[in-house]
Short mmCIF file of C-alpha atoms and ligand atoms in Angstrom, two decimals:
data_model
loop_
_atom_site.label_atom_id
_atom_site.label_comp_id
_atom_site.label_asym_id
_atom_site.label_seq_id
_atom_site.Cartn_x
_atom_site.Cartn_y
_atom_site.Cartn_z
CA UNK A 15 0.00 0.00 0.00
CA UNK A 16 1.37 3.07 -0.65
CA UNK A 17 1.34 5.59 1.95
CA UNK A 18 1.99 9.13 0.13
CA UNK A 19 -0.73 11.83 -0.79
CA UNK A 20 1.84 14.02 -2.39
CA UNK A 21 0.99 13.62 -6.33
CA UNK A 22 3.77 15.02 -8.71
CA UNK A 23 2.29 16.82 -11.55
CA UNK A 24 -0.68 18.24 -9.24
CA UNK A 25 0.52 21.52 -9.14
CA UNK A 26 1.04 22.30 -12.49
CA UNK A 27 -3.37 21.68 -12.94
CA UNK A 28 -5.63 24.71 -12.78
CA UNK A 29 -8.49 23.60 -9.80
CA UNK A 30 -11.77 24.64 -10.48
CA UNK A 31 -13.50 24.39 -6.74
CA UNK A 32 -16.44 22.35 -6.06
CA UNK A 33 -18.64 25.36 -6.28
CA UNK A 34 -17.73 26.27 -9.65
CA UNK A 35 -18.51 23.38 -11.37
CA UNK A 36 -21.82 21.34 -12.07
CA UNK A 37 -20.14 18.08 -11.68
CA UNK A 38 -21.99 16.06 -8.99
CA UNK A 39 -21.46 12.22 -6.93
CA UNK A 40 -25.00 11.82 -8.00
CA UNK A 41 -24.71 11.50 -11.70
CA UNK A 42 -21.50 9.21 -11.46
CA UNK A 43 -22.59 5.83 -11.48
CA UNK A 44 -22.11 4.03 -8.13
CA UNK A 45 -19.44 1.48 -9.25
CA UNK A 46 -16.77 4.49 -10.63
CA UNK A 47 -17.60 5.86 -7.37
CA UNK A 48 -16.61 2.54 -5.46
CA UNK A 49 -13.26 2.18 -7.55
CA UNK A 50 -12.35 5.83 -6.86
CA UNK A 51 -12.83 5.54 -2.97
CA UNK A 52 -11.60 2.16 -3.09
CA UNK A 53 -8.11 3.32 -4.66
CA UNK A 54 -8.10 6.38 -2.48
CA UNK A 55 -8.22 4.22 0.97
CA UNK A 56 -5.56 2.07 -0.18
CA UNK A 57 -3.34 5.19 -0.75
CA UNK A 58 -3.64 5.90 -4.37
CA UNK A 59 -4.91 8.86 -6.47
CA UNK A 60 -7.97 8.46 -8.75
CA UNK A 61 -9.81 10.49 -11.38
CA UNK A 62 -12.36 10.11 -12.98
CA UNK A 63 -11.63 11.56 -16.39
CA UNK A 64 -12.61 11.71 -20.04
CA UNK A 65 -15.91 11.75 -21.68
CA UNK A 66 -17.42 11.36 -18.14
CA UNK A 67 -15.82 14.86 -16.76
CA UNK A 68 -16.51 16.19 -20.02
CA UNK A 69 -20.61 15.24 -20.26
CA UNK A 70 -20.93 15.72 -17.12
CA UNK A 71 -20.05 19.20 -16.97
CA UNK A 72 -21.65 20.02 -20.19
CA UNK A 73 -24.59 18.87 -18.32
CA UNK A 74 -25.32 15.37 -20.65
CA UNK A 75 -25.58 11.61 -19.23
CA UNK A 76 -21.85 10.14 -20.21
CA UNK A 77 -21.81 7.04 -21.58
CA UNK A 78 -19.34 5.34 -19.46
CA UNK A 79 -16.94 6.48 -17.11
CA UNK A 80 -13.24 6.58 -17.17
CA UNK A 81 -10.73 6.27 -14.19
CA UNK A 82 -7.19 7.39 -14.08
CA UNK A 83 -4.60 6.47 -11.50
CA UNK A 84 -1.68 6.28 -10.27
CA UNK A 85 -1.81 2.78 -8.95
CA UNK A 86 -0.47 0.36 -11.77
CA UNK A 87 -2.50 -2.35 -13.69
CA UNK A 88 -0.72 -4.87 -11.45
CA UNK A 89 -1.62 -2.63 -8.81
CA UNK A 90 -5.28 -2.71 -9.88
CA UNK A 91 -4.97 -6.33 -10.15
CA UNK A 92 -4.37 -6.80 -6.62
CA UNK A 93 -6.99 -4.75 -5.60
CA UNK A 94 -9.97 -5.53 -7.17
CA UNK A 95 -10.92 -8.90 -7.69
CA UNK A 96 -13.45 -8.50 -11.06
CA UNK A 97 -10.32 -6.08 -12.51
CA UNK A 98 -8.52 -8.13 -15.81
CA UNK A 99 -5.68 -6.49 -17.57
CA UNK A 100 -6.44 -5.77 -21.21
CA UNK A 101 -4.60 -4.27 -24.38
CA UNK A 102 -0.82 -4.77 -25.31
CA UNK A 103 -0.28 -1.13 -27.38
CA UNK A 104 -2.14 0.37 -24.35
CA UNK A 105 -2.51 -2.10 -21.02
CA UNK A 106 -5.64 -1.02 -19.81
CA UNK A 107 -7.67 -2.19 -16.82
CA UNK A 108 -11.33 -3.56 -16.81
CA UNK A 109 -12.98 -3.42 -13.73
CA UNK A 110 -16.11 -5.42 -13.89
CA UNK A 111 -19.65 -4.99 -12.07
CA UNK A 112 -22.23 -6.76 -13.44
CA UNK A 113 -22.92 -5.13 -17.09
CA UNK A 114 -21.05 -1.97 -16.67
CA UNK A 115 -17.26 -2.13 -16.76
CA UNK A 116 -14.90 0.63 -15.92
CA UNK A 117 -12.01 1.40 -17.69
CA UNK A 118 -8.75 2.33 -15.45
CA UNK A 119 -5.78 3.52 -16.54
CA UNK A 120 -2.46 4.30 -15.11
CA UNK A 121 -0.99 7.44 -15.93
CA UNK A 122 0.96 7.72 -18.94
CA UNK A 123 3.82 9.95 -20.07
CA UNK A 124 3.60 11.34 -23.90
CA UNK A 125 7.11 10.75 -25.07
CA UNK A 126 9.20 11.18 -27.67
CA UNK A 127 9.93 8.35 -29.42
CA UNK A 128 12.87 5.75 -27.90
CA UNK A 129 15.03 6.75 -30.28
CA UNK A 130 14.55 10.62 -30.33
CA UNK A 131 15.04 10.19 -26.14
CA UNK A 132 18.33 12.19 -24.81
CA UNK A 133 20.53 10.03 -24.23
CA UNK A 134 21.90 11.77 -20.83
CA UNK A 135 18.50 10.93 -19.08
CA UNK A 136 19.22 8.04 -17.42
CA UNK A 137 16.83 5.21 -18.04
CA UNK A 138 15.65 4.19 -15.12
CA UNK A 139 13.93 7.62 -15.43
CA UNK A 140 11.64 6.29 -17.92
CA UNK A 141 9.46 4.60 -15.67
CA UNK A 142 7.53 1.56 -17.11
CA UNK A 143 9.72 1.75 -20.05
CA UNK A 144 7.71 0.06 -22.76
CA UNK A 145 7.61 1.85 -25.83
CA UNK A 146 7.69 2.10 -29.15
CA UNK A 147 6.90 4.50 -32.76
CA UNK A 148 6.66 3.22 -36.27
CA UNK A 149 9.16 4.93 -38.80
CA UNK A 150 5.70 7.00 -39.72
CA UNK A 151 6.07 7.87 -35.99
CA UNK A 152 3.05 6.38 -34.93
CA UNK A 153 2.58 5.49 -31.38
CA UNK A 154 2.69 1.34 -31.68
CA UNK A 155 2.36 0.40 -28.27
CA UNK A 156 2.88 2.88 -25.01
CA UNK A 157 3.07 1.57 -21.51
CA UNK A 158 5.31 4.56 -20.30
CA UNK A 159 4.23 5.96 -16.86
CA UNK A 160 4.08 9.15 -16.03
CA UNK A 161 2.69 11.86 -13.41
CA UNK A 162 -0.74 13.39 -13.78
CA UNK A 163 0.12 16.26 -15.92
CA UNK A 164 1.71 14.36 -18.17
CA UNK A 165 -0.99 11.95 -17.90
CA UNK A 166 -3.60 15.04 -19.62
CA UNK A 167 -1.10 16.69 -22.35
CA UNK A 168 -0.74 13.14 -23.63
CA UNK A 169 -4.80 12.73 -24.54
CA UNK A 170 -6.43 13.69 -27.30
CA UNK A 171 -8.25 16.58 -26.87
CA UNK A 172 -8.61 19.28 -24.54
CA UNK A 173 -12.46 18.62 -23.19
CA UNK A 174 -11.12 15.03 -22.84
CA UNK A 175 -8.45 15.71 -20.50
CA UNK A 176 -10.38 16.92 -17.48
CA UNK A 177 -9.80 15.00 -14.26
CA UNK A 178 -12.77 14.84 -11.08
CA UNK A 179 -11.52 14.21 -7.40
CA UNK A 180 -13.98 13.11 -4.95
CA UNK A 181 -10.83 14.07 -2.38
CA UNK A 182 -12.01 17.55 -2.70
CA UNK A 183 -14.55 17.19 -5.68
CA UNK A 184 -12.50 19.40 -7.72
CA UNK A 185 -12.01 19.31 -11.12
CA UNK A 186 -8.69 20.32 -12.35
CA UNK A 187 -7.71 21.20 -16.07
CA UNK A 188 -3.86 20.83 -17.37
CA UNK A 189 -4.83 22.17 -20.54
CA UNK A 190 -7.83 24.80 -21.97
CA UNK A 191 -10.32 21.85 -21.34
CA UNK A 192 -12.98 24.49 -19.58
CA UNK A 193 -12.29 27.35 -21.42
CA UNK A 194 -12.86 25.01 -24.63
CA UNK A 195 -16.05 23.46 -23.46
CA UNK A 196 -17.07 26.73 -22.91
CA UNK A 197 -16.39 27.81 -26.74
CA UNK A 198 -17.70 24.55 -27.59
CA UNK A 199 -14.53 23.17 -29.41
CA UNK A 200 -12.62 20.67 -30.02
CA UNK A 201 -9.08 21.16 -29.76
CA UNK A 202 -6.04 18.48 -30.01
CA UNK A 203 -3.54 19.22 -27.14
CA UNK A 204 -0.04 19.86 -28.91
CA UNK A 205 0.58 20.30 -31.79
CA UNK A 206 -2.32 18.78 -34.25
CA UNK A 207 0.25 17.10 -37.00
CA UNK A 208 2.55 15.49 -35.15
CA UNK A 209 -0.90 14.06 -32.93
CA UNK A 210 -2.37 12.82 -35.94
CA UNK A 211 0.71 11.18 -37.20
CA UNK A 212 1.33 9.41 -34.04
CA UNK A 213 -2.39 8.36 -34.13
CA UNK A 214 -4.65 9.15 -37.39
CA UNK A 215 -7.54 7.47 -35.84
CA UNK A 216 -7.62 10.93 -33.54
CA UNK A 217 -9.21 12.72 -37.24
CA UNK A 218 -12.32 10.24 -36.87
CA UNK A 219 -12.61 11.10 -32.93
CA UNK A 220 -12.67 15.07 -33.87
CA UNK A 221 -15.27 14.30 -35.82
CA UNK A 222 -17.23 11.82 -33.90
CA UNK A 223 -17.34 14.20 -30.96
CA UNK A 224 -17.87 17.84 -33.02
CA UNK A 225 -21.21 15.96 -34.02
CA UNK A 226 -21.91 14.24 -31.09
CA UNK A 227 -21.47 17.62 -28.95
CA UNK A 228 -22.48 20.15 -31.65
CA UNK A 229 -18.75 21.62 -31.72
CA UNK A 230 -16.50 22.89 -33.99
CA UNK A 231 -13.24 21.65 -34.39
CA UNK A 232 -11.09 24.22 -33.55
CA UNK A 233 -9.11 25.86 -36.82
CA UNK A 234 -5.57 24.47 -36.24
CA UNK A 235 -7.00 20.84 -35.25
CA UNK A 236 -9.32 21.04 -38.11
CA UNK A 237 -7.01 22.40 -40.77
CA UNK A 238 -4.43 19.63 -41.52
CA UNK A 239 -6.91 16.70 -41.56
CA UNK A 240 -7.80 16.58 -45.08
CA UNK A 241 -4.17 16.46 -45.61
CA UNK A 242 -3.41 13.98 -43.51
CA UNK A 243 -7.03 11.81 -43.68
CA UNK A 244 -4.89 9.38 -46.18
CA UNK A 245 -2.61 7.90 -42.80
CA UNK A 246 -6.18 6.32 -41.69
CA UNK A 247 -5.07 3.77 -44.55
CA UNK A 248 -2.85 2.15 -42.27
CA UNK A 249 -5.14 2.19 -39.25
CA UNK A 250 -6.25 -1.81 -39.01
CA UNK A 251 -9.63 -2.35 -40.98
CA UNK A 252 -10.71 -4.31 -37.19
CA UNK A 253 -9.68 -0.99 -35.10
CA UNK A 254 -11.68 0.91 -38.26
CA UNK A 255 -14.70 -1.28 -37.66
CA UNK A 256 -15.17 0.23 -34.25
CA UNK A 257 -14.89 3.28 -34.78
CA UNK A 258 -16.75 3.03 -37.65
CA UNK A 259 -19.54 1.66 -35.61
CA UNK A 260 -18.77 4.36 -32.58
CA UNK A 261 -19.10 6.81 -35.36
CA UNK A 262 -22.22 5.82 -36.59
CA UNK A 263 -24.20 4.33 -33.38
CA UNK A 264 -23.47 7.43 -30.70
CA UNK A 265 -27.17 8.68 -31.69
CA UNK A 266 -25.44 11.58 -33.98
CA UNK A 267 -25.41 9.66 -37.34
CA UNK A 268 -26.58 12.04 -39.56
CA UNK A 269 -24.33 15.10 -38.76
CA UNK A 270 -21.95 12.42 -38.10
CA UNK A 271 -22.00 11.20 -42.37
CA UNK A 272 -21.70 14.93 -43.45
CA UNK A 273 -18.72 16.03 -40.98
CA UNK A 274 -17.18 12.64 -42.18
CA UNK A 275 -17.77 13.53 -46.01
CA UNK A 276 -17.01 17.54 -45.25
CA UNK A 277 -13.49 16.50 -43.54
CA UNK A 278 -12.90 13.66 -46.40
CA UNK A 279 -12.18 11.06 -43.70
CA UNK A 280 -15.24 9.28 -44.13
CA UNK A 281 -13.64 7.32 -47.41
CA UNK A 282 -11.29 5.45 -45.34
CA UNK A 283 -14.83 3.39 -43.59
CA UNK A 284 -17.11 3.71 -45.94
CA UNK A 285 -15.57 4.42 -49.31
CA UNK A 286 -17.54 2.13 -51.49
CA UNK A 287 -20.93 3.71 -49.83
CA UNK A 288 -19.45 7.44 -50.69
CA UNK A 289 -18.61 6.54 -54.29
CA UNK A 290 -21.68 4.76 -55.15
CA UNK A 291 -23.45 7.88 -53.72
CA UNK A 292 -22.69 9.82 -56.95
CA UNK A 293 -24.25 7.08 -59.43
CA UNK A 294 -26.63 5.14 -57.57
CA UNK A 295 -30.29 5.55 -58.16
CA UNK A 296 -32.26 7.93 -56.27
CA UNK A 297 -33.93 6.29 -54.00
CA UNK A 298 -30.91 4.39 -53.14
CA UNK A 299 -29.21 6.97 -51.98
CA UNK A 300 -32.15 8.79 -49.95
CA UNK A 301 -32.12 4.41 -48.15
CA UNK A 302 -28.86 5.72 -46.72
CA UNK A 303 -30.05 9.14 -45.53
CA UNK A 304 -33.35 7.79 -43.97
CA UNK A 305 -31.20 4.80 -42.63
CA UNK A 306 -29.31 7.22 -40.76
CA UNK A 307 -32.00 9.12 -39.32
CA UNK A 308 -33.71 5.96 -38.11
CA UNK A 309 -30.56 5.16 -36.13
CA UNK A 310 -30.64 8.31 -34.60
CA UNK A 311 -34.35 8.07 -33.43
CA UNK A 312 -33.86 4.54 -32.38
CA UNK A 313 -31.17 5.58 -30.48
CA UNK A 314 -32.53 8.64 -28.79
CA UNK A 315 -36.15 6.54 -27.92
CA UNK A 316 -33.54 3.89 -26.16
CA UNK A 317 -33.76 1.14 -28.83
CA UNK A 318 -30.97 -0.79 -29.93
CA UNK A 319 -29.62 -1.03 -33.56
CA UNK A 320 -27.91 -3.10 -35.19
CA UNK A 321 -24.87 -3.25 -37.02
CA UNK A 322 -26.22 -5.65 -39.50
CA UNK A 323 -29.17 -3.15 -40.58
CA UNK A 324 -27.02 -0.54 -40.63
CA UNK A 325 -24.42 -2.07 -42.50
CA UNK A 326 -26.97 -3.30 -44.99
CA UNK A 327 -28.43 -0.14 -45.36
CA UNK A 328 -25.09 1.88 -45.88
CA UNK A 329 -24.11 -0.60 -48.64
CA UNK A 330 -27.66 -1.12 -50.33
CA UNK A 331 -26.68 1.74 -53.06
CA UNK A 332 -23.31 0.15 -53.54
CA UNK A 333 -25.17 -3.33 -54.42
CA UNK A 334 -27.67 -1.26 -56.67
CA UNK A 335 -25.21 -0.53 -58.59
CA UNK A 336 -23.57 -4.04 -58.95
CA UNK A 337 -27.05 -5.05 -59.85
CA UNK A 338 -27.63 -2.73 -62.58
CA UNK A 339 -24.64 -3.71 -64.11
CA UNK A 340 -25.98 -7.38 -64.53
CA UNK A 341 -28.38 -8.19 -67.36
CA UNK A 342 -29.94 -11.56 -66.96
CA UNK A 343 -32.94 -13.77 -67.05
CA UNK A 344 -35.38 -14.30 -64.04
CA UNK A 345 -33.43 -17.87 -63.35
CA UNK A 346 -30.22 -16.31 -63.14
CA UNK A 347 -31.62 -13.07 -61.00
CA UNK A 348 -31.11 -15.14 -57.75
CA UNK A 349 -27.56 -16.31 -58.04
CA UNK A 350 -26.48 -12.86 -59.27
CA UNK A 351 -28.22 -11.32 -56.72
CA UNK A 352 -25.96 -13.18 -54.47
CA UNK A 353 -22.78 -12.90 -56.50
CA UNK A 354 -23.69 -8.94 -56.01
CA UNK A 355 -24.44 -9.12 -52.42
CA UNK A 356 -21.57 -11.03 -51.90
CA UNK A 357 -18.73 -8.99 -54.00
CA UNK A 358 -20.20 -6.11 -52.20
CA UNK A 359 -19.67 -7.33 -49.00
CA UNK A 360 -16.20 -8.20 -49.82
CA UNK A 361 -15.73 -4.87 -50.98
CA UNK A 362 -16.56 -3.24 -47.50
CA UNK A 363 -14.00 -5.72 -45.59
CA UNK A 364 -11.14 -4.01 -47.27
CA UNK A 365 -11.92 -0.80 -45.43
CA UNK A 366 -13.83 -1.69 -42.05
CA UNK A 367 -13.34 -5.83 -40.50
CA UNK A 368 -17.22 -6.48 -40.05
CA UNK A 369 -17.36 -9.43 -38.01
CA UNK A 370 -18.74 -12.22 -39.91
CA UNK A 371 -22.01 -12.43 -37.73
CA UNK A 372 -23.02 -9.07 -39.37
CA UNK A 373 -22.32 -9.35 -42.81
CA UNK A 374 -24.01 -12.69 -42.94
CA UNK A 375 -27.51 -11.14 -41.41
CA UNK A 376 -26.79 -8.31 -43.80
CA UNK A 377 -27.10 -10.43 -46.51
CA UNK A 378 -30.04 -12.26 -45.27
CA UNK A 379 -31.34 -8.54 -45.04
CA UNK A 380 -31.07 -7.90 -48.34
CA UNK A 381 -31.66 -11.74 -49.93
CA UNK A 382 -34.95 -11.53 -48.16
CA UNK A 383 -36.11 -8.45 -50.15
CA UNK A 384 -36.43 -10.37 -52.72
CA UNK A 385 -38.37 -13.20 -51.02
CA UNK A 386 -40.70 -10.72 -49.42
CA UNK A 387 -41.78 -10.29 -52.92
CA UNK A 388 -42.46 -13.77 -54.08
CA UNK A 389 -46.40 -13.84 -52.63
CA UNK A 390 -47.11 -17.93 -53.56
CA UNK A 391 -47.63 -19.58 -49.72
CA UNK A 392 -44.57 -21.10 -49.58
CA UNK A 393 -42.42 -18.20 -49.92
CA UNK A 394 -44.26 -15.96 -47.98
CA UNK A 395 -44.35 -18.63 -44.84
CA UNK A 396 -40.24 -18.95 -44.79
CA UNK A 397 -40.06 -15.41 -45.62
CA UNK A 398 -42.31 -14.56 -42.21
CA UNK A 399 -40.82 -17.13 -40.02
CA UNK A 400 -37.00 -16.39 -40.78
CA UNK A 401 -35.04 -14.58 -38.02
CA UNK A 402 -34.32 -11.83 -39.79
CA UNK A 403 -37.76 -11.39 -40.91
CA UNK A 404 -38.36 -7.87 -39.10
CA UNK A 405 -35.52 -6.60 -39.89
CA UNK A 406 -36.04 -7.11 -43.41
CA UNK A 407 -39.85 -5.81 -42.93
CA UNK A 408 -38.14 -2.92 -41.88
CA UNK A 409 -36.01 -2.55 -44.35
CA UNK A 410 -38.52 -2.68 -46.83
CA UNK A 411 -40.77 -0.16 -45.45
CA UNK A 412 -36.94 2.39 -45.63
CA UNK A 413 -37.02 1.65 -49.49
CA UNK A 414 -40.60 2.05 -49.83
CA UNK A 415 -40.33 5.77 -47.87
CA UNK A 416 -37.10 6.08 -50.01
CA UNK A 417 -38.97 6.41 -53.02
CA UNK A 418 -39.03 3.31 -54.26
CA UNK A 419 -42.13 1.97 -55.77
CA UNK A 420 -43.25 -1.52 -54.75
CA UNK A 421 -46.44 -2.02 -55.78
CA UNK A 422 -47.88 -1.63 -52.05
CA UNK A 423 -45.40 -4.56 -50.50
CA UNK A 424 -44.79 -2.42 -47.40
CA UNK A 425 -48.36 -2.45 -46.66
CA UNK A 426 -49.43 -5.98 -47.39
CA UNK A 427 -46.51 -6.59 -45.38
CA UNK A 428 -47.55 -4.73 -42.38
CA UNK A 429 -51.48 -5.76 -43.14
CA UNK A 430 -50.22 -9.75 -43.31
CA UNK A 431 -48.64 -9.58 -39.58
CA UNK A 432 -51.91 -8.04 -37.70
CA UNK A 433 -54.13 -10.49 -40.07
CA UNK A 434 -55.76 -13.48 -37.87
CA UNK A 435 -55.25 -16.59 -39.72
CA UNK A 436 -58.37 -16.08 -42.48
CA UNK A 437 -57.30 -13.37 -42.75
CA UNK A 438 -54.53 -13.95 -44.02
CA UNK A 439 -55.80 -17.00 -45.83
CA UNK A 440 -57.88 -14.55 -47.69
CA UNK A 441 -54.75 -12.32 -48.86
CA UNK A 442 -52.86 -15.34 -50.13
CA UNK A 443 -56.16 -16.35 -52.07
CA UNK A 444 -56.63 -13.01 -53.35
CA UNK A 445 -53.09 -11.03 -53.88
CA UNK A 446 -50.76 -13.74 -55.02
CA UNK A 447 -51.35 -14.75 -58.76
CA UNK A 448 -52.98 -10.79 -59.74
CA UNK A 449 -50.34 -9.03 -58.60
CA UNK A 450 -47.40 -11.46 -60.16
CA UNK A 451 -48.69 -10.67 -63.04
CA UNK A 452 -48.75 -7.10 -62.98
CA UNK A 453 -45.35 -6.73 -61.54
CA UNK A 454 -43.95 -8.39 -64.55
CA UNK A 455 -45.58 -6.34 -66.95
CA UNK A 456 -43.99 -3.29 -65.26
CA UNK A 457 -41.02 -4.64 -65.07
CA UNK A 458 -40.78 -5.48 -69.05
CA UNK A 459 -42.33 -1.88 -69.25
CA UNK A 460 -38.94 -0.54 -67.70
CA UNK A 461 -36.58 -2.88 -69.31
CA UNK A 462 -37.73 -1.17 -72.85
CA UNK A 463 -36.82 2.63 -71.05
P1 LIG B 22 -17.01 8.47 -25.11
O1 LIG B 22 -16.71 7.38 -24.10
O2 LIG B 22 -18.12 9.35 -24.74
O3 LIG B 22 -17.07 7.96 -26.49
P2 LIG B 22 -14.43 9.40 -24.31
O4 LIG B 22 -13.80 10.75 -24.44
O5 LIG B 22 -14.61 8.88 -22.94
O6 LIG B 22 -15.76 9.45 -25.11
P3 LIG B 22 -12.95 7.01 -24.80
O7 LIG B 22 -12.67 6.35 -26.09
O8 LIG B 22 -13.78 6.32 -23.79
O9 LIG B 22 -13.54 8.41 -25.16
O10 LIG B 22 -11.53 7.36 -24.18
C1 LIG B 22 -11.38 7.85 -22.86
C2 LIG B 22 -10.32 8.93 -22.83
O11 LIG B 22 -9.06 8.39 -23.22
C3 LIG B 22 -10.56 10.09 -23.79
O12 LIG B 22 -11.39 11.05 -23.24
C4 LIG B 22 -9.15 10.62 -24.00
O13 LIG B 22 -8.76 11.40 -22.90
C5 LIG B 22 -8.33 9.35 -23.98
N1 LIG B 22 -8.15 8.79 -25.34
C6 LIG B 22 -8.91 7.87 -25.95
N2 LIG B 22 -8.47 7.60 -27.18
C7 LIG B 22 -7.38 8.36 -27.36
C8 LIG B 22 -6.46 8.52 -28.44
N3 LIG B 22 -6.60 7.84 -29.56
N4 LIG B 22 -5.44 9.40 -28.25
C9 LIG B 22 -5.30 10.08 -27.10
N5 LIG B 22 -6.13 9.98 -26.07
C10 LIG B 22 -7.17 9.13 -26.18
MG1 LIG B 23 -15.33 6.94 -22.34
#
């Protein structure tokens, strides 16, 4: 146990008093609570820090809560039973209650890289030496301790790197963190370049939290990233995946897609989406936009969403475009469909790792489009008891309100489910040979335009 409550580093933090802030115990969840009173009794110095501080004193429900410490993961280890070390570029601690699971982590130096460090400091200086920078000078892994100031300049941004005691319910601010929630902005601490070099995946985090918040980016953090948006290529297509899905599933889609297309970042995720957007038909690309508000509603009425539906939906205008390149018979229509589906799907994997779970309801997404309009019995039974069934049903009723004429599918659909069982007998008997045959006169009616 350590025995000290002198913490380097604390002096150099401006304190904003208890009585000047609107950050209060009762909106941190219990369990961050427990683990910061825990590590304070045993002699340590905790923080609660990140997008907690920051939503918290912008007055919003944070989404999770962050701890920072001085106590080390093995520290943490021997603490708290539930706590497991994670991460090897960035050892992290998970401390476990229940569902909710706290991230802790030890304060962390932002260094130079190895190389680049004077050679008169004397190693053992370095505490927790374990470092190390790609020739591009990104940050590959970076275990080096450090003391609490060091601990903020080395975050991303300046709202991020505000730290909350409950020894004194302060909060204290090593960089302009207030004064730039205040002017609602983002703003890397350092010098913007060199942060994006040593970690390009901060350009997507400006812009996930300028939409998420409503703030700017701040000029100088904003400036170089359309210049620099082409080092996301060598970000990992599974670390891309999450923040692709951060990006799109923090409730802020829709001013999410723009900043993403405004700061040309967005065609390192979702490139085949933003080039189809040019070329694809119509209502294809209004799918997308509706897709996106959906999310957002969804997310904001406390409904989940799924990657799969969103996935399918941000792809759908890059398959109608596959499709319309194929000319073929009815027999044929099914297997190309799936060739398309499934080159499109491959396409996406080069830019964002979608686990395979997802991209395989995805496709059933889409493949049962084209069930849901087959109306004989038999079709219309697998179609209605496959797992994916509502999310297809849903999906249909987005292309319908995208513009896309069906013939009224949407609403047979929707008048099929409420039916009691005659009634629906009676819709089979009525609806199924009828309106085959009018949808294929249409469709030879287009094929001739
Ligand atoms: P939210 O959890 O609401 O998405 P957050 O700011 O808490 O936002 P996290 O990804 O949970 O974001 O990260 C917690 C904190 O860790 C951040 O606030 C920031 O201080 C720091 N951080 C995270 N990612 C990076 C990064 N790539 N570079 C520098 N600091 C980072
Ligand atoms: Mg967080």
């Amino acid at each position: 146990m350590k025995t000290s409550k002198e913490l380097p580093g604390l002096e150099k933090a401006t304190v904003i008093e208890r009585d000047q802030h609107r950050v209060s115990r009762k909106d941190i969840s219990p369990n961050a609570l427990k683990v910061l009173y825990r590590l304070g009794e045993a002699g340590y110095h905790a923080f609660l820090v990140g997008g907690g501080v920051r939503d918290l004193l912008l007055g919003n429900k944070p989404k999770d809560f962050d701890v920072a410490t001085d106590a080390t993961p093995e520290d943490l280890k021997e603490l708290f039973r539930n706590a497991r070390i994670i991460g090897r570029r960035f050892k992290i601690v998970h401390i476990r209650f229940g569902r909710e699971i706290l991230e802790v982590t030890t304060f962390r130096a932002h260094h130079k890289p190895l190389n680049e460090i004077d050679d008169d400091v004397p190693r053992r200086q370095i505490r927790g030496l374990d470092s190390a920078h790609s020739s591009t000078g990104m940050i590959l892994r970076d275990n080096v301790y450090g003391d609490i100031d060091e601990d903020a300049l080395r975050r991303d941004f300046t709202v991020n790197a505000l730290y909350y005691t409950v020894d004194g319910f302060q909060v204290l601010d090593f960089s302009s963190g207030v004064e730039d929630l205040e002017q609602r902005q983002m703003r890397v601490i350092g010098d913007p370049v060199e942060r994006y070099k040593e970690d390009p995946v901060r350009m997507l985090r400006a812009v996930r939290f300028a939409a998420k918040l409503d703030f700017a980016i701040a000029e100088k953090s904003a400036a170089p990233i359309n210049r620099l948006a082409h080092l996301l290529g060598s970000i990992s297509p599974a670390r891309l995946f999450d923040e692709t899905l951060k990006l799109f599933t923090a409730g802020f889609a829709v001013p999410t897609f723009k900043l993403l297309q405004e700061y040309e970042v967005g065609e390192y995720l979702i490139g085949p989406t933003l080039d189809a957007l040019d070329t694809a038909p119509h209502a294809a690309v209004r799918l997308v936009e509706l897709a996106l508000e959906n999310t957002d509603s969804r997310i904001a009425e406390g409904k989940s969403v799924t990657p799969a539906f969103l996935f399918a939906a941000l792809l759908w205008p890059v398959l109608q475009l596959r499709l319309a390149d194929m000319q073929s018979d009815q027999q044929q229509r099914h297997q190309e469909f799936h060739d398309a589906a499934n080159a499109t799907i491959m396409e996406q994997l080069e830019f964002t790792a979608v686990p395979k779970r997802f991209t395989m309801a995805s496709r059933e997404i889409w493949e049962l489009q084209l069930r849901l309009q087959r109306r004989n019995k038999r079709s219309i039974d697998s179609a209605f008891s496959h797992p994916r069934f509502r999310a297809a049903y849903d999906f249909l009723l987005l292309r319908e309100e995208a513009g896309e004429d069906l013939d009224g599918l949407g609403q047979w659909w929707t008048d099929y489910q409420i039916g009691d069982t005659k009634q629906r007998g009676d819709m089979l008997a009525v609806t199924a040979k009828p309106r085959n045959r009018r949808r294929k006169r249409s469709r030879r009616k287009s094929a001739g335009n």
